[in-house]
Amino acid sequence: MIQLKSRLNVIDNSGAVIAECIKVLKNARWAGIGDEIVVAVKKAQPISEKTSSSVSAAKIRKGDVRRAVIVRTKKEIRRPDGRYVRFDDNACVLLNNQQQPLGSRIMGLVSAELRFKNWVKIVSLAPRVV
C-alpha cells in the first residue's frame, strides 16, 4: 500500500533513484500494484556532459514531478489461487505523457499483476515477472 509521503525506488534507467508519492490517482487513500501515482523525485543520478548532449537521455532532476506506476510493494497481495506475494521494497517506474515508461530498461523484477492491469509494455521490458 502506497500513500502520501511513501518513498519508492525507481527501477528504470530514467535517471531517478528515489521518488516520493505526492498524489494517488484514484479515489482512494492508498494505491497498490499497477496503480498510477504522482511522484516527486527525491534523489537522481547526476547528469554528465556526455549524456546531456544526447537527445535520448531523459533529464530527470531532483524535484521533478512525474507520473509513475507501482510495480512492487512490501504489503502482500493475494493471488486468485490463494497464494500471497510480497516484495522486499516499494518500487515504481516513471511514465511519460503517453502513459509509456520513461526509461528504456527496467532493472529488477516486477509483479505479474501488471499484465492484468494493461501495463504490458512494462512487463515486456522487465527481466523477470513474479
PDB file of C-alpha atoms in Angstrom:
ATOM      1  CA  MET A   1       0.000   0.000   0.000  1.00  0.00           C
ATOM      2  CA  ILE A   2       1.437   3.302  -1.102  1.00  0.00           C
ATOM      3  CA  GLN A   3       0.035   6.506   0.301  1.00  0.00           C
ATOM      4  CA  LEU A   4       1.036  10.136   0.588  1.00  0.00           C
ATOM      5  CA  LYS A   5       4.732  10.620   1.524  1.00  0.00           C
ATOM      6  CA  SER A   6       5.664   6.975   0.804  1.00  0.00           C
ATOM      7  CA  ARG A   7       9.158   6.582  -0.658  1.00  0.00           C
ATOM      8  CA  LEU A   8       9.736   4.256  -3.612  1.00  0.00           C
ATOM      9  CA  ASN A   9      12.766   3.020  -5.512  1.00  0.00           C
ATOM     10  CA  VAL A  10      12.741   3.882  -9.216  1.00  0.00           C
ATOM     11  CA  ILE A  11      13.797   0.771 -11.143  1.00  0.00           C
ATOM     12  CA  ASP A  12      14.133   2.135 -14.685  1.00  0.00           C
ATOM     13  CA  ASN A  13      17.063   3.912 -16.336  1.00  0.00           C
ATOM     14  CA  SER A  14      15.401   7.321 -16.453  1.00  0.00           C
ATOM     15  CA  GLY A  15      17.924   8.815 -14.022  1.00  0.00           C
ATOM     16  CA  ALA A  16      15.759   8.967 -10.894  1.00  0.00           C
ATOM     17  CA  VAL A  17      16.765   6.830  -7.909  1.00  0.00           C
ATOM     18  CA  ILE A  18      14.215   7.573  -5.163  1.00  0.00           C
ATOM     19  CA  ALA A  19      10.745   9.083  -5.549  1.00  0.00           C
ATOM     20  CA  GLU A  20       8.112  10.174  -3.043  1.00  0.00           C
ATOM     21  CA  CYS A  21       4.378   9.763  -3.619  1.00  0.00           C
ATOM     22  CA  ILE A  22       2.572  13.097  -3.582  1.00  0.00           C
ATOM     23  CA  LYS A  23      -0.809  12.022  -5.039  1.00  0.00           C
ATOM     24  CA  VAL A  24      -2.738   8.788  -5.576  1.00  0.00           C
ATOM     25  CA  LEU A  25      -4.562   8.997  -8.907  1.00  0.00           C
ATOM     26  CA  LYS A  26      -7.703   7.179  -7.890  1.00  0.00           C
ATOM     27  CA  ASN A  27     -10.378   7.977  -5.374  1.00  0.00           C
ATOM     28  CA  ALA A  28      -8.715   6.120  -2.530  1.00  0.00           C
ATOM     29  CA  ARG A  29      -6.340   6.744   0.321  1.00  0.00           C
ATOM     30  CA  TRP A  30      -3.734   4.263  -0.895  1.00  0.00           C
ATOM     31  CA  ALA A  31      -2.544   2.664  -4.128  1.00  0.00           C
ATOM     32  CA  GLY A  32      -1.365  -0.868  -4.895  1.00  0.00           C
ATOM     33  CA  ILE A  33       0.497  -2.666  -7.651  1.00  0.00           C
ATOM     34  CA  GLY A  34      -0.495  -1.438 -11.110  1.00  0.00           C
ATOM     35  CA  ASP A  35      -1.968   1.840  -9.858  1.00  0.00           C
ATOM     36  CA  GLU A  36      -0.800   5.194 -11.145  1.00  0.00           C
ATOM     37  CA  ILE A  37       0.532   7.840  -8.769  1.00  0.00           C
ATOM     38  CA  VAL A  38       2.195  11.256  -8.963  1.00  0.00           C
ATOM     39  CA  VAL A  39       5.723  11.312  -7.545  1.00  0.00           C
ATOM     40  CA  ALA A  40       8.375  13.893  -6.760  1.00  0.00           C
ATOM     41  CA  VAL A  41      11.946  12.830  -7.469  1.00  0.00           C
ATOM     42  CA  LYS A  42      13.935  12.976  -4.217  1.00  0.00           C
ATOM     43  CA  LYS A  43      17.255  11.606  -5.461  1.00  0.00           C
ATOM     44  CA  ALA A  44      18.566  11.468  -9.022  1.00  0.00           C
ATOM     45  CA  GLN A  45      21.743  10.430 -10.767  1.00  0.00           C
ATOM     46  CA  PRO A  46      23.952  13.330 -11.822  1.00  0.00           C
ATOM     47  CA  ILE A  47      23.753  14.366 -15.474  1.00  0.00           C
ATOM     48  CA  SER A  48      27.199  14.388 -17.089  1.00  0.00           C
ATOM     49  CA  GLU A  49      28.356  16.441 -20.064  1.00  0.00           C
ATOM     50  CA  LYS A  50      28.259  13.432 -22.397  1.00  0.00           C
ATOM     51  CA  THR A  51      24.675  12.419 -21.597  1.00  0.00           C
ATOM     52  CA  SER A  52      23.370  15.991 -21.678  1.00  0.00           C
ATOM     53  CA  SER A  53      24.345  16.317 -25.334  1.00  0.00           C
ATOM     54  CA  SER A  54      22.418  13.212 -26.426  1.00  0.00           C
ATOM     55  CA  VAL A  55      18.748  13.679 -27.230  1.00  0.00           C
ATOM     56  CA  SER A  56      17.631  10.263 -25.984  1.00  0.00           C
ATOM     57  CA  ALA A  57      18.787  10.854 -22.400  1.00  0.00           C
ATOM     58  CA  ALA A  58      15.920  11.613 -20.045  1.00  0.00           C
ATOM     59  CA  LYS A  59      16.917  14.633 -17.996  1.00  0.00           C
ATOM     60  CA  ILE A  60      15.381  13.770 -14.642  1.00  0.00           C
ATOM     61  CA  ARG A  61      16.490  16.056 -11.857  1.00  0.00           C
ATOM     62  CA  LYS A  62      15.804  16.229  -8.148  1.00  0.00           C
ATOM     63  CA  GLY A  63      12.463  17.921  -7.547  1.00  0.00           C
ATOM     64  CA  ASP A  64      10.837  16.887 -10.845  1.00  0.00           C
ATOM     65  CA  VAL A  65       7.173  15.902 -10.603  1.00  0.00           C
ATOM     66  CA  ARG A  66       6.217  12.911 -12.753  1.00  0.00           C
ATOM     67  CA  ARG A  67       3.616  10.181 -13.003  1.00  0.00           C
ATOM     68  CA  ALA A  68       4.620   6.640 -12.104  1.00  0.00           C
ATOM     69  CA  VAL A  69       3.146   3.158 -11.887  1.00  0.00           C
ATOM     70  CA  ILE A  70       3.742   0.948  -8.861  1.00  0.00           C
ATOM     71  CA  VAL A  71       5.439  -2.363  -9.726  1.00  0.00           C
ATOM     72  CA  ARG A  72       6.368  -3.783  -6.270  1.00  0.00           C
ATOM     73  CA  THR A  73       5.044  -3.283  -2.731  1.00  0.00           C
ATOM     74  CA  LYS A  74       6.093  -4.562   0.676  1.00  0.00           C
ATOM     75  CA  LYS A  75       2.443  -5.156   1.546  1.00  0.00           C
ATOM     76  CA  GLU A  76       1.441  -8.648   0.474  1.00  0.00           C
ATOM     77  CA  ILE A  77      -1.143  -9.153  -2.265  1.00  0.00           C
ATOM     78  CA  ARG A  78      -3.418 -12.152  -2.585  1.00  0.00           C
ATOM     79  CA  ARG A  79      -3.462 -14.101  -5.818  1.00  0.00           C
ATOM     80  CA  PRO A  80      -6.646 -15.841  -7.049  1.00  0.00           C
ATOM     81  CA  ASP A  81      -5.182 -19.283  -6.243  1.00  0.00           C
ATOM     82  CA  GLY A  82      -4.763 -18.329  -2.572  1.00  0.00           C
ATOM     83  CA  ARG A  83      -1.045 -17.548  -2.515  1.00  0.00           C
ATOM     84  CA  TYR A  84       0.291 -14.333  -1.037  1.00  0.00           C
ATOM     85  CA  VAL A  85       3.153 -12.466  -2.711  1.00  0.00           C
ATOM     86  CA  ARG A  86       5.200  -9.678  -1.162  1.00  0.00           C
ATOM     87  CA  PHE A  87       8.433  -7.969  -2.128  1.00  0.00           C
ATOM     88  CA  ASP A  88      11.394  -6.561  -0.223  1.00  0.00           C
ATOM     89  CA  ASP A  89      10.772  -2.937  -1.203  1.00  0.00           C
ATOM     90  CA  ASN A  90       8.367  -0.486  -2.774  1.00  0.00           C
ATOM     91  CA  ALA A  91       9.270   0.285  -6.395  1.00  0.00           C
ATOM     92  CA  CYS A  92       7.881   2.243  -9.329  1.00  0.00           C
ATOM     93  CA  VAL A  93       8.534   3.021 -12.993  1.00  0.00           C
ATOM     94  CA  LEU A  94       8.273   6.614 -14.250  1.00  0.00           C
ATOM     95  CA  LEU A  95       5.864   7.364 -17.114  1.00  0.00           C
ATOM     96  CA  ASN A  96       5.759   9.958 -19.884  1.00  0.00           C
ATOM     97  CA  ASN A  97       2.657  11.852 -21.074  1.00  0.00           C
ATOM     98  CA  GLN A  98       1.569   8.948 -23.313  1.00  0.00           C
ATOM     99  CA  GLN A  99       1.496   6.504 -20.350  1.00  0.00           C
ATOM    100  CA  GLN A 100       4.637   4.739 -21.616  1.00  0.00           C
ATOM    101  CA  PRO A 101       7.738   4.021 -19.497  1.00  0.00           C
ATOM    102  CA  LEU A 102      10.181   6.921 -19.465  1.00  0.00           C
ATOM    103  CA  GLY A 103      13.257   4.699 -19.408  1.00  0.00           C
ATOM    104  CA  SER A 104      14.199   2.105 -21.990  1.00  0.00           C
ATOM    105  CA  ARG A 105      15.201  -0.572 -19.462  1.00  0.00           C
ATOM    106  CA  ILE A 106      13.798  -1.919 -16.203  1.00  0.00           C
ATOM    107  CA  MET A 107      16.175  -3.255 -13.572  1.00  0.00           C
ATOM    108  CA  GLY A 108      14.740  -5.854 -11.234  1.00  0.00           C
ATOM    109  CA  LEU A 109      11.612  -7.920 -11.136  1.00  0.00           C
ATOM    110  CA  VAL A 110       8.012  -6.758 -11.377  1.00  0.00           C
ATOM    111  CA  SER A 111       4.710  -8.254 -10.285  1.00  0.00           C
ATOM    112  CA  ALA A 112       2.574 -10.373 -12.617  1.00  0.00           C
ATOM    113  CA  GLU A 113      -0.493  -8.306 -11.678  1.00  0.00           C
ATOM    114  CA  LEU A 114       0.732  -5.595 -14.066  1.00  0.00           C
ATOM    115  CA  ARG A 115      -0.227  -7.802 -17.010  1.00  0.00           C
ATOM    116  CA  PHE A 116      -3.852  -7.877 -15.863  1.00  0.00           C
ATOM    117  CA  LYS A 117      -3.929  -4.099 -15.384  1.00  0.00           C
ATOM    118  CA  ASN A 118      -2.802  -3.458 -19.006  1.00  0.00           C
ATOM    119  CA  TRP A 119       0.798  -2.407 -18.310  1.00  0.00           C
ATOM    120  CA  VAL A 120       2.073  -4.847 -20.949  1.00  0.00           C
ATOM    121  CA  LYS A 121       4.970  -2.603 -22.059  1.00  0.00           C
ATOM    122  CA  ILE A 122       6.425  -2.625 -18.538  1.00  0.00           C
ATOM    123  CA  VAL A 123       6.026  -6.399 -18.303  1.00  0.00           C
ATOM    124  CA  SER A 124       7.804  -6.872 -21.643  1.00  0.00           C
ATOM    125  CA  LEU A 125      10.763  -4.676 -20.568  1.00  0.00           C
ATOM    126  CA  ALA A 126      11.212  -6.398 -17.196  1.00  0.00           C
ATOM    127  CA  PRO A 127      13.880  -9.104 -16.911  1.00  0.00           C
ATOM    128  CA  ARG A 128      11.705 -11.195 -14.595  1.00  0.00           C
ATOM    129  CA  VAL A 129       7.988 -11.264 -13.753  1.00  0.00           C
ATOM    130  CA  VAL A 130       6.957 -12.823 -10.440  1.00  0.00           C
TER     131      VAL A 130
END
